[in-house]
Coordinates of C-alpha atoms in Angstrom, one line a residue:
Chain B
X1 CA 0.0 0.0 0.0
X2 CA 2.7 2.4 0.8
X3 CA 4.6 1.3 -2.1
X4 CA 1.9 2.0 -4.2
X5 CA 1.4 5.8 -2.2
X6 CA 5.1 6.0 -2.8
X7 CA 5.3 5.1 -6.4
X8 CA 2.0 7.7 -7.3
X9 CA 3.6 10.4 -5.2
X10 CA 6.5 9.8 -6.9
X11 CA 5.3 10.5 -9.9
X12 CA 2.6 13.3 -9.0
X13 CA 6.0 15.1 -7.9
X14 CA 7.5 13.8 -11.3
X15 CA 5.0 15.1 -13.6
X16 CA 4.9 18.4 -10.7
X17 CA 8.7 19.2 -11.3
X18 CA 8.1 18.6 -15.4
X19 CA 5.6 21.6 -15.5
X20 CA 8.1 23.4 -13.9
X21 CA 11.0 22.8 -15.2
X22 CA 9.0 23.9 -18.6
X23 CA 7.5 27.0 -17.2
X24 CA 11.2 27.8 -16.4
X25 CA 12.4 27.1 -20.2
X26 CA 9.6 29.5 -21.2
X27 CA 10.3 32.7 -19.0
X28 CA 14.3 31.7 -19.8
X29 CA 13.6 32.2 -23.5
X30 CA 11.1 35.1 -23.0
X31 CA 14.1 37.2 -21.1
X32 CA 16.5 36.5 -23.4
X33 CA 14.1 37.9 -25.9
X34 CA 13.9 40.9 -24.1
X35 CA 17.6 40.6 -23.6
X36 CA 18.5 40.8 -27.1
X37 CA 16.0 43.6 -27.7
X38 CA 17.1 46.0 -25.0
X39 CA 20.4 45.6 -26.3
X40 CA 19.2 46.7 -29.6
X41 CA 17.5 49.9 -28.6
X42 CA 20.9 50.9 -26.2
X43 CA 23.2 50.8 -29.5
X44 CA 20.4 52.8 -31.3
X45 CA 20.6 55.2 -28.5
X46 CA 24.1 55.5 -28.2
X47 CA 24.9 56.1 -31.9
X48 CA 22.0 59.0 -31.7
X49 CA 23.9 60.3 -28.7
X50 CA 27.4 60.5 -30.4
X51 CA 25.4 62.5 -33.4
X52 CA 24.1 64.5 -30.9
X53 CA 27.2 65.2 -29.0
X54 CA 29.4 66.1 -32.3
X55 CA 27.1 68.9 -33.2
X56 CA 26.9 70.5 -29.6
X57 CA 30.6 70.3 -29.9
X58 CA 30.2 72.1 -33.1
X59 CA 28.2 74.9 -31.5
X60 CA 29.8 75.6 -28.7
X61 CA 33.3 76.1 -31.1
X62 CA 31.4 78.8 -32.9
X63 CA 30.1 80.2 -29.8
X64 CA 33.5 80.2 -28.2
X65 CA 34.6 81.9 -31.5
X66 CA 32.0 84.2 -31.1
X67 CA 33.1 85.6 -27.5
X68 CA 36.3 85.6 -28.0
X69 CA 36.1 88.2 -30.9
X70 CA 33.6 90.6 -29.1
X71 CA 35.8 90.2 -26.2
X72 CA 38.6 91.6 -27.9
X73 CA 36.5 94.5 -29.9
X74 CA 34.9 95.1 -26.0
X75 CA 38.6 95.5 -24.6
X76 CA 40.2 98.0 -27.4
X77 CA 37.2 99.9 -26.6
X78 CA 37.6 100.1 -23.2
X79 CA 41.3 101.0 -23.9
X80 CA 40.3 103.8 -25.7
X81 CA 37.7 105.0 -23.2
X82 CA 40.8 104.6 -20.7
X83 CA 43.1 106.7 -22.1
X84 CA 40.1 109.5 -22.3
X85 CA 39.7 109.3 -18.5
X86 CA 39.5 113.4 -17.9
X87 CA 39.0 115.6 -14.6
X88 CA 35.2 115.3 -14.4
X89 CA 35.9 111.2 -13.3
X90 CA 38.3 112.4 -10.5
X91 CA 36.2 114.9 -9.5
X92 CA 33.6 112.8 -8.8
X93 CA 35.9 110.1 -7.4
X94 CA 37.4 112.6 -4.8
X95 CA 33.6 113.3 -4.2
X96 CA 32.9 110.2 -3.5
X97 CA 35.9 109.4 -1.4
X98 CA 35.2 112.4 1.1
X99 CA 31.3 110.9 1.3
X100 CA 33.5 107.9 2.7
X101 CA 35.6 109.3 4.7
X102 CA 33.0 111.1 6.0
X103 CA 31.0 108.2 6.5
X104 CA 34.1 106.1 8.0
X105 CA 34.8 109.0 10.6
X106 CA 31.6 108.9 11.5
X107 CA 31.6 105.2 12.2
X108 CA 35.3 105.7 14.0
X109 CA 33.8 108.3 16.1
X110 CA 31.2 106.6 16.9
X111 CA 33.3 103.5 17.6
X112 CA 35.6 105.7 19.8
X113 CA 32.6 107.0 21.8
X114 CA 31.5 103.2 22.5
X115 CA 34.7 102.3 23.5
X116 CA 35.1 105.5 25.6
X117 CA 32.2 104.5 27.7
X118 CA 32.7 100.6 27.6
X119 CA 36.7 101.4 29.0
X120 CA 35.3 103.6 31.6
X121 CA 32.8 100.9 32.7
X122 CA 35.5 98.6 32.7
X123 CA 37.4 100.5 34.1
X124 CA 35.3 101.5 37.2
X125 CA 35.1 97.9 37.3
X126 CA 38.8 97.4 37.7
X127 CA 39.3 100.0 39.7
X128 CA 36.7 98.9 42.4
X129 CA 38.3 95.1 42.0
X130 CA 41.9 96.8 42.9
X131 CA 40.3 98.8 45.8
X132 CA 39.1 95.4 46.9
X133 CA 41.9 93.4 46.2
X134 CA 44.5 96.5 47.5
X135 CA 42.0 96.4 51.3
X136 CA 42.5 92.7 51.1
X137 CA 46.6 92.9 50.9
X138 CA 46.7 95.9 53.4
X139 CA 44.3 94.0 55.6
X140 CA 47.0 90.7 55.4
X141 CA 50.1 93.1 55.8
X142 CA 48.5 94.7 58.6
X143 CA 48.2 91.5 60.3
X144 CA 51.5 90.1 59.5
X145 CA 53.0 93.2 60.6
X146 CA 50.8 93.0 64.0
X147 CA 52.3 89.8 64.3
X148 CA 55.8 91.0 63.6
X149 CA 56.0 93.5 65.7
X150 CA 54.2 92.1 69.0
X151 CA 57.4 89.4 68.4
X152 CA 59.8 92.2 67.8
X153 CA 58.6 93.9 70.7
X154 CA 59.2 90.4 72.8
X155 CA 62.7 89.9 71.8
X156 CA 63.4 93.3 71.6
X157 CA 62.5 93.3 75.1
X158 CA 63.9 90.2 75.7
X159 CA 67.4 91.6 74.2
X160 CA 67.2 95.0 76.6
X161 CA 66.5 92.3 79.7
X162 CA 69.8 90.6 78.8
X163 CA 71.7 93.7 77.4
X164 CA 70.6 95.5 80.8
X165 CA 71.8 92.3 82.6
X166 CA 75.3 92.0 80.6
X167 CA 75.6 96.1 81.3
X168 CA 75.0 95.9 84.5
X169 CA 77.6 92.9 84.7
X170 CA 79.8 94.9 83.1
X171 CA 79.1 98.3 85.1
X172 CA 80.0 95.8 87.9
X173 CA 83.4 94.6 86.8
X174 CA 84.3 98.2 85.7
X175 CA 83.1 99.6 89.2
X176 CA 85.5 96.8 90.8
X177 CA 87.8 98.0 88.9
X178 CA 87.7 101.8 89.1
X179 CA 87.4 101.4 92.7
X180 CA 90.5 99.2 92.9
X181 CA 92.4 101.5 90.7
X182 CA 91.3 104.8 93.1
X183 CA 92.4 102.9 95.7
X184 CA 96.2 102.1 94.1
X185 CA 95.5 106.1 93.0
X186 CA 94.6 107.3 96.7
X187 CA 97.9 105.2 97.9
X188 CA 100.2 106.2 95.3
X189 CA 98.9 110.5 96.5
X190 CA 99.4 108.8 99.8
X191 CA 102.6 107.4 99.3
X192 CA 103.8 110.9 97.0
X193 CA 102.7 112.8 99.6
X194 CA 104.0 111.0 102.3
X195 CA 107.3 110.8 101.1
X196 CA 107.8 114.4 100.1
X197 CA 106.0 115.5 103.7
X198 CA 108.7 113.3 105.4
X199 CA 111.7 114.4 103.0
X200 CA 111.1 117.8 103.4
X201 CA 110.6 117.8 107.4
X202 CA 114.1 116.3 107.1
X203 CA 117.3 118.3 107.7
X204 CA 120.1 118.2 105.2
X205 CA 121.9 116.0 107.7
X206 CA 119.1 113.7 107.6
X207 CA 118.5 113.2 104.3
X208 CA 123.0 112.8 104.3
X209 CA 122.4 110.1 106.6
X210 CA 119.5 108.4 105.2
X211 CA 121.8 108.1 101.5
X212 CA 125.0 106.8 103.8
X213 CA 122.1 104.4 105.2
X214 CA 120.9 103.5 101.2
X215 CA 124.8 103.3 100.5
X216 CA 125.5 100.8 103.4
X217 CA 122.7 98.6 102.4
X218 CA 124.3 98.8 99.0
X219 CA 127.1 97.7 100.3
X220 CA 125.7 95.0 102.0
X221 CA 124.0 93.7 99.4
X222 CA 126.7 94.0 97.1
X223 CA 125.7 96.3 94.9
X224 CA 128.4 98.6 95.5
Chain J
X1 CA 150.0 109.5 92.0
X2 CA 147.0 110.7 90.3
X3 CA 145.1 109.4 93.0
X4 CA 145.2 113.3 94.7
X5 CA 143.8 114.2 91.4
X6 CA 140.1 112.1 92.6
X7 CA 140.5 115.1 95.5
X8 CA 139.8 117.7 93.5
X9 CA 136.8 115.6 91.1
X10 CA 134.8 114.2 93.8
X11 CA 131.6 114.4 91.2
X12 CA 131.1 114.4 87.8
X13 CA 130.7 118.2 87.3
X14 CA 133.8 118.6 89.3
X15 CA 135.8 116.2 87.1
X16 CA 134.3 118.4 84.2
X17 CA 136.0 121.3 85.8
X18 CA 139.1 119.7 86.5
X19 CA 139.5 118.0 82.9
X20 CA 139.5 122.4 81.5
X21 CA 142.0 123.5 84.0
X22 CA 144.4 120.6 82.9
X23 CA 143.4 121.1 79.8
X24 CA 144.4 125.1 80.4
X25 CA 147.6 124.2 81.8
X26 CA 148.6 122.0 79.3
X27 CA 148.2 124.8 77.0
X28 CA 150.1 126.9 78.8
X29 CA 153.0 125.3 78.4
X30 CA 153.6 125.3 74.8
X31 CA 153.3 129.3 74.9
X32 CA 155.6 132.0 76.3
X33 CA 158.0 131.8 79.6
X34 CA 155.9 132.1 82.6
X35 CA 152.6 132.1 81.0
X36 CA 152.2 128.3 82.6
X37 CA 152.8 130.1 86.7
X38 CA 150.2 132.6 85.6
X39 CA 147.7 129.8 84.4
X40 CA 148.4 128.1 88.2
X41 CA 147.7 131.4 89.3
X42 CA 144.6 132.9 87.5
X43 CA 143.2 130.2 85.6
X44 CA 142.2 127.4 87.7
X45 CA 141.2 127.3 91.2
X46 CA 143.9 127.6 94.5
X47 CA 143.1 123.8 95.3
X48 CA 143.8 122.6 92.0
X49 CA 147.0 124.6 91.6
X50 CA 148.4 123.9 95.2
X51 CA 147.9 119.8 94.2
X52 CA 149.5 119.9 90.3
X53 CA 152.4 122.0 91.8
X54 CA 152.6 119.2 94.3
X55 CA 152.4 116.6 91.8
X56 CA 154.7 117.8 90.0
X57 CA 157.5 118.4 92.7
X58 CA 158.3 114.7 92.1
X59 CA 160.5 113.5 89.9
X60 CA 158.4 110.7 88.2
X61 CA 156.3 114.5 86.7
X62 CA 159.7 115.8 85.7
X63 CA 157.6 115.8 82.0
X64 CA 155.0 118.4 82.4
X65 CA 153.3 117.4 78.7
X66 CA 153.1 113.6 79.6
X67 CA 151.9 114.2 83.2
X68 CA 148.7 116.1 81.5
X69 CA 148.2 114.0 79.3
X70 CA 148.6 110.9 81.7
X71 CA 146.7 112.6 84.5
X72 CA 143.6 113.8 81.6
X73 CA 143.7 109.8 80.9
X74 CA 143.1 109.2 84.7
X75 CA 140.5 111.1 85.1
X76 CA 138.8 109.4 82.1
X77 CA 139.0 105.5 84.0
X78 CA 137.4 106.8 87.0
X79 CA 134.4 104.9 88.0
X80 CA 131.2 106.7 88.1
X81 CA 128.3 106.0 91.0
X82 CA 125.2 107.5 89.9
X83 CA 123.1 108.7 93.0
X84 CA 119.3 109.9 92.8
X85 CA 118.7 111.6 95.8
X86 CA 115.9 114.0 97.2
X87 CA 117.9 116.6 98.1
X88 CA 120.5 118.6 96.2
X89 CA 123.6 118.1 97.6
X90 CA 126.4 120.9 98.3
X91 CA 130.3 120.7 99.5
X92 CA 129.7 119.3 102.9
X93 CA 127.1 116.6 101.9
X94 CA 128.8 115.7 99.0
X95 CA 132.3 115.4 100.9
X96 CA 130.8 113.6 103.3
X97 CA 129.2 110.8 100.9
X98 CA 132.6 110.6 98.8
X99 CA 134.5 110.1 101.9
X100 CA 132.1 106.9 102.8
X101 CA 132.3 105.9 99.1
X102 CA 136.0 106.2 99.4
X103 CA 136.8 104.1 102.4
X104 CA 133.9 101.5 101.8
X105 CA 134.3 101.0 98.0
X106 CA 137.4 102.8 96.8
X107 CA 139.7 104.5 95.4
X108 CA 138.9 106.0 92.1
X109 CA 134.8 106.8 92.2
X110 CA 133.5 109.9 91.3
X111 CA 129.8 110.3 92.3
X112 CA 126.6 111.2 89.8
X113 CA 124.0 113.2 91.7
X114 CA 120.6 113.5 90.2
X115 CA 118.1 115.4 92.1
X116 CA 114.2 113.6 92.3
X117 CA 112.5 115.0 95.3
X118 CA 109.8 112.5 95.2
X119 CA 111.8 110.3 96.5
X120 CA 111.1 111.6 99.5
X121 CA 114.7 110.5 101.4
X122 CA 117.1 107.9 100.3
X123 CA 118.8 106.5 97.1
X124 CA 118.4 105.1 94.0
X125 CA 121.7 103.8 93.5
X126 CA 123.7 102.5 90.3
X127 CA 127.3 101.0 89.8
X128 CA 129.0 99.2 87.3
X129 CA 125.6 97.9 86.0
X130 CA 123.7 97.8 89.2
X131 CA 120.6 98.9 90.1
X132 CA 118.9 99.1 93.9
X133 CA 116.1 101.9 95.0
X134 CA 116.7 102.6 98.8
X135 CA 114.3 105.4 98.7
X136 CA 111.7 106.4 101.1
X137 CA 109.1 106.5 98.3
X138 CA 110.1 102.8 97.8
X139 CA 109.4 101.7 101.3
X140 CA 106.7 103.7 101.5
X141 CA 105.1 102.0 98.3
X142 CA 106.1 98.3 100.3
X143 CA 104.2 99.0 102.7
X144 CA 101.2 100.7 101.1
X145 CA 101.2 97.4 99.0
X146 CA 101.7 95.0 102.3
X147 CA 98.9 97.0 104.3
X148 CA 96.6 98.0 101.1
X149 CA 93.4 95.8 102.3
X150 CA 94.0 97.2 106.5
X151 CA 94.2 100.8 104.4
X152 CA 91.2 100.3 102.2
X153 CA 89.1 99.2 105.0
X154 CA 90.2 102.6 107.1
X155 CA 89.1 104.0 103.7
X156 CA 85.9 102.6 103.3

């Protein structure tokens, strides 16, 4: 039975695939058709083109031509009209400069005007940034200096304390001293003035006896 | 002999003195007869003459020109002792002190006085190099020095 399903089925999709294949054979053939006749119509086009572009090529030559020969009528004209340029053209050129510079100066002045007031604005601006800024710096100086000088004012204190100390160290010593060297002073007037008190209450016998007295000790000790 | 000669230049000055008068004498003999007896005469003092006419009374001075010249070199090689004293001394006090010097140290010293009244009394006495201060103003400074702290206390 399945054999049987199998064999029709078989060639259902045999005689299926047949139609097929034919309807494939026919719409092959039909496009080559239209193949060969699309082809035809393009070389038809393209040799009416190239006809086409030779004789625009042909006009635009002539054109060209053309231009160039008024072009060169046009410029020995304007050569001519050059040469004839007279005072009335710079009259009315220098005319129409000074309308420019007028209207330039006008625009300057203007621009000056606006730049007047925007640098003043600035300006003002600046200048009230400065102030600030200037406040701000003295305010930080003032501070630092504060500082400064409330520690200058403790080690300059500090430095009197111990200069004060080492003076009075000092005054010390030198007191010591003077008084030591009024007291070799006041026995040196002692001594001065003892001696010349005692040598002049001496007689001239005396003072004869007191040099025998010198000139025995020299004597003594060898000296003589 | 010229030992006498020390007599008459007990000091320095005197020796000065004596070393002219020679010198004038000596002169005197190389000029006219008798000008040399009126040099003894006039020209240096009586004590001077009466010792160079004694001097020469012996016969070793029988050559007038060499005993001046040997008696000026005498006078030259005596020893000086140089005496700072506080006084100024005159003939007796100087005699006195050259007739010590001259028994106690010798003969031929002539003495040097300088005068410094600060000394007060005393000596400052120098010889052949030596140096000693016997002054008053000396002992006086000893014992200022020895009783300076007993002193300073009065003081204070």
């Amino acid at each position: 039975m399945d054999t049987q399903l199998l064999f029709y089925g078989t060639i259902i999709l045999t005689a299926l695939m047949g139609i097929v294949l034919g309807w494939v054979a026919i719409s092959y053939r039909k496009l080559i058709e239209k193949y060969d006749k699309i082809r035809t119509s393009a070389q038809e086009a393209e040799k009416g083109l190239e006809g086409q572009r030779a004789k625009v090529l042909e006009e635009a030559n002539l054109q060209a031509r053309q231009i160039i020969t008024e072009a060169q009528t046009r410029s020995g004209k304007l050569l001519s009209e050059a040469a004839s340029f007279g005072d009335q053209t710079k009259q009315l050129l220098a005319d129409e400069l000074q309308k420019v510079q007028a209207v330039e100066l006008g625009y300057y002045q203007k621009a000056l005007e606006d730049t007047k007031v925007q640098a003043q604005a600035s300006l003002g601006g600046v200048s009230k940034d400065v102030k600030q800024e200037v406040v701000r710096q003295i305010d930080a100086v003032r501070t630092s200096l504060t500082g400064e000088i409330q520690k200058a004012q403790v080690e300059t204190r500090q430095m009197l304390a111990a200069s004060y100390k080492k003076m009075e160290d000092e005054i010390q010593v030198y007191k010591v001293e003077r008084l030591k060297r009024v007291d070799e002073k006041i026995f040196e007037i002692l001594k001065d003035a003892s001696a010349k008190a005692i040598g002049k209450s001496l007689s001239l016998e005396d003072h004869e006896d007191v040099v025998v007295k010198a000139l025995e000790d020299a004597k003594r000790e060898h000296v003589l | 002999m010229y030992s006498e000669l020390n007599h008459l230049a007990r000091t320095e000055e005197e020796r000065d003195t004596l070393r002219e008068e020679l010198q004038a004498l000596s002169d005197a003999l190389y000029e006219k007869q008798g000008t040399f007896e009126d040099a003894l005469a006039h020209k240096v003092r009586p004590a001077t003459a009466e010792t160079v006419k004694k001097l020469l009374a012996a016969p070793e001075a029988s050559d007038k020109a060499k005993f001046f010249e040997n008696a000026a070199k005498a006078l030259e090689s005596l020893k000086i002792l140089e005496l700072t004293v506080a006084f100024d001394p005159k003939g007796q006090s100087i005699e006195r002190i050259w007739q010590w010097t001259r028994r106690n140290v010798g003969e031929g010293i002539i003495l040097k006085f300088t005068v410094d009244r600060s000394l007060g009394a005393g000596a400052i006495v120098v010889y052949q190099g030596k140096f000693r201060n016997y002054s008053l103003s000396r002992l006086l400074e000893d014992y200022f020095e020895a009783s300076k702290n007993s002193l300073a206390q009065i003081l204070s």
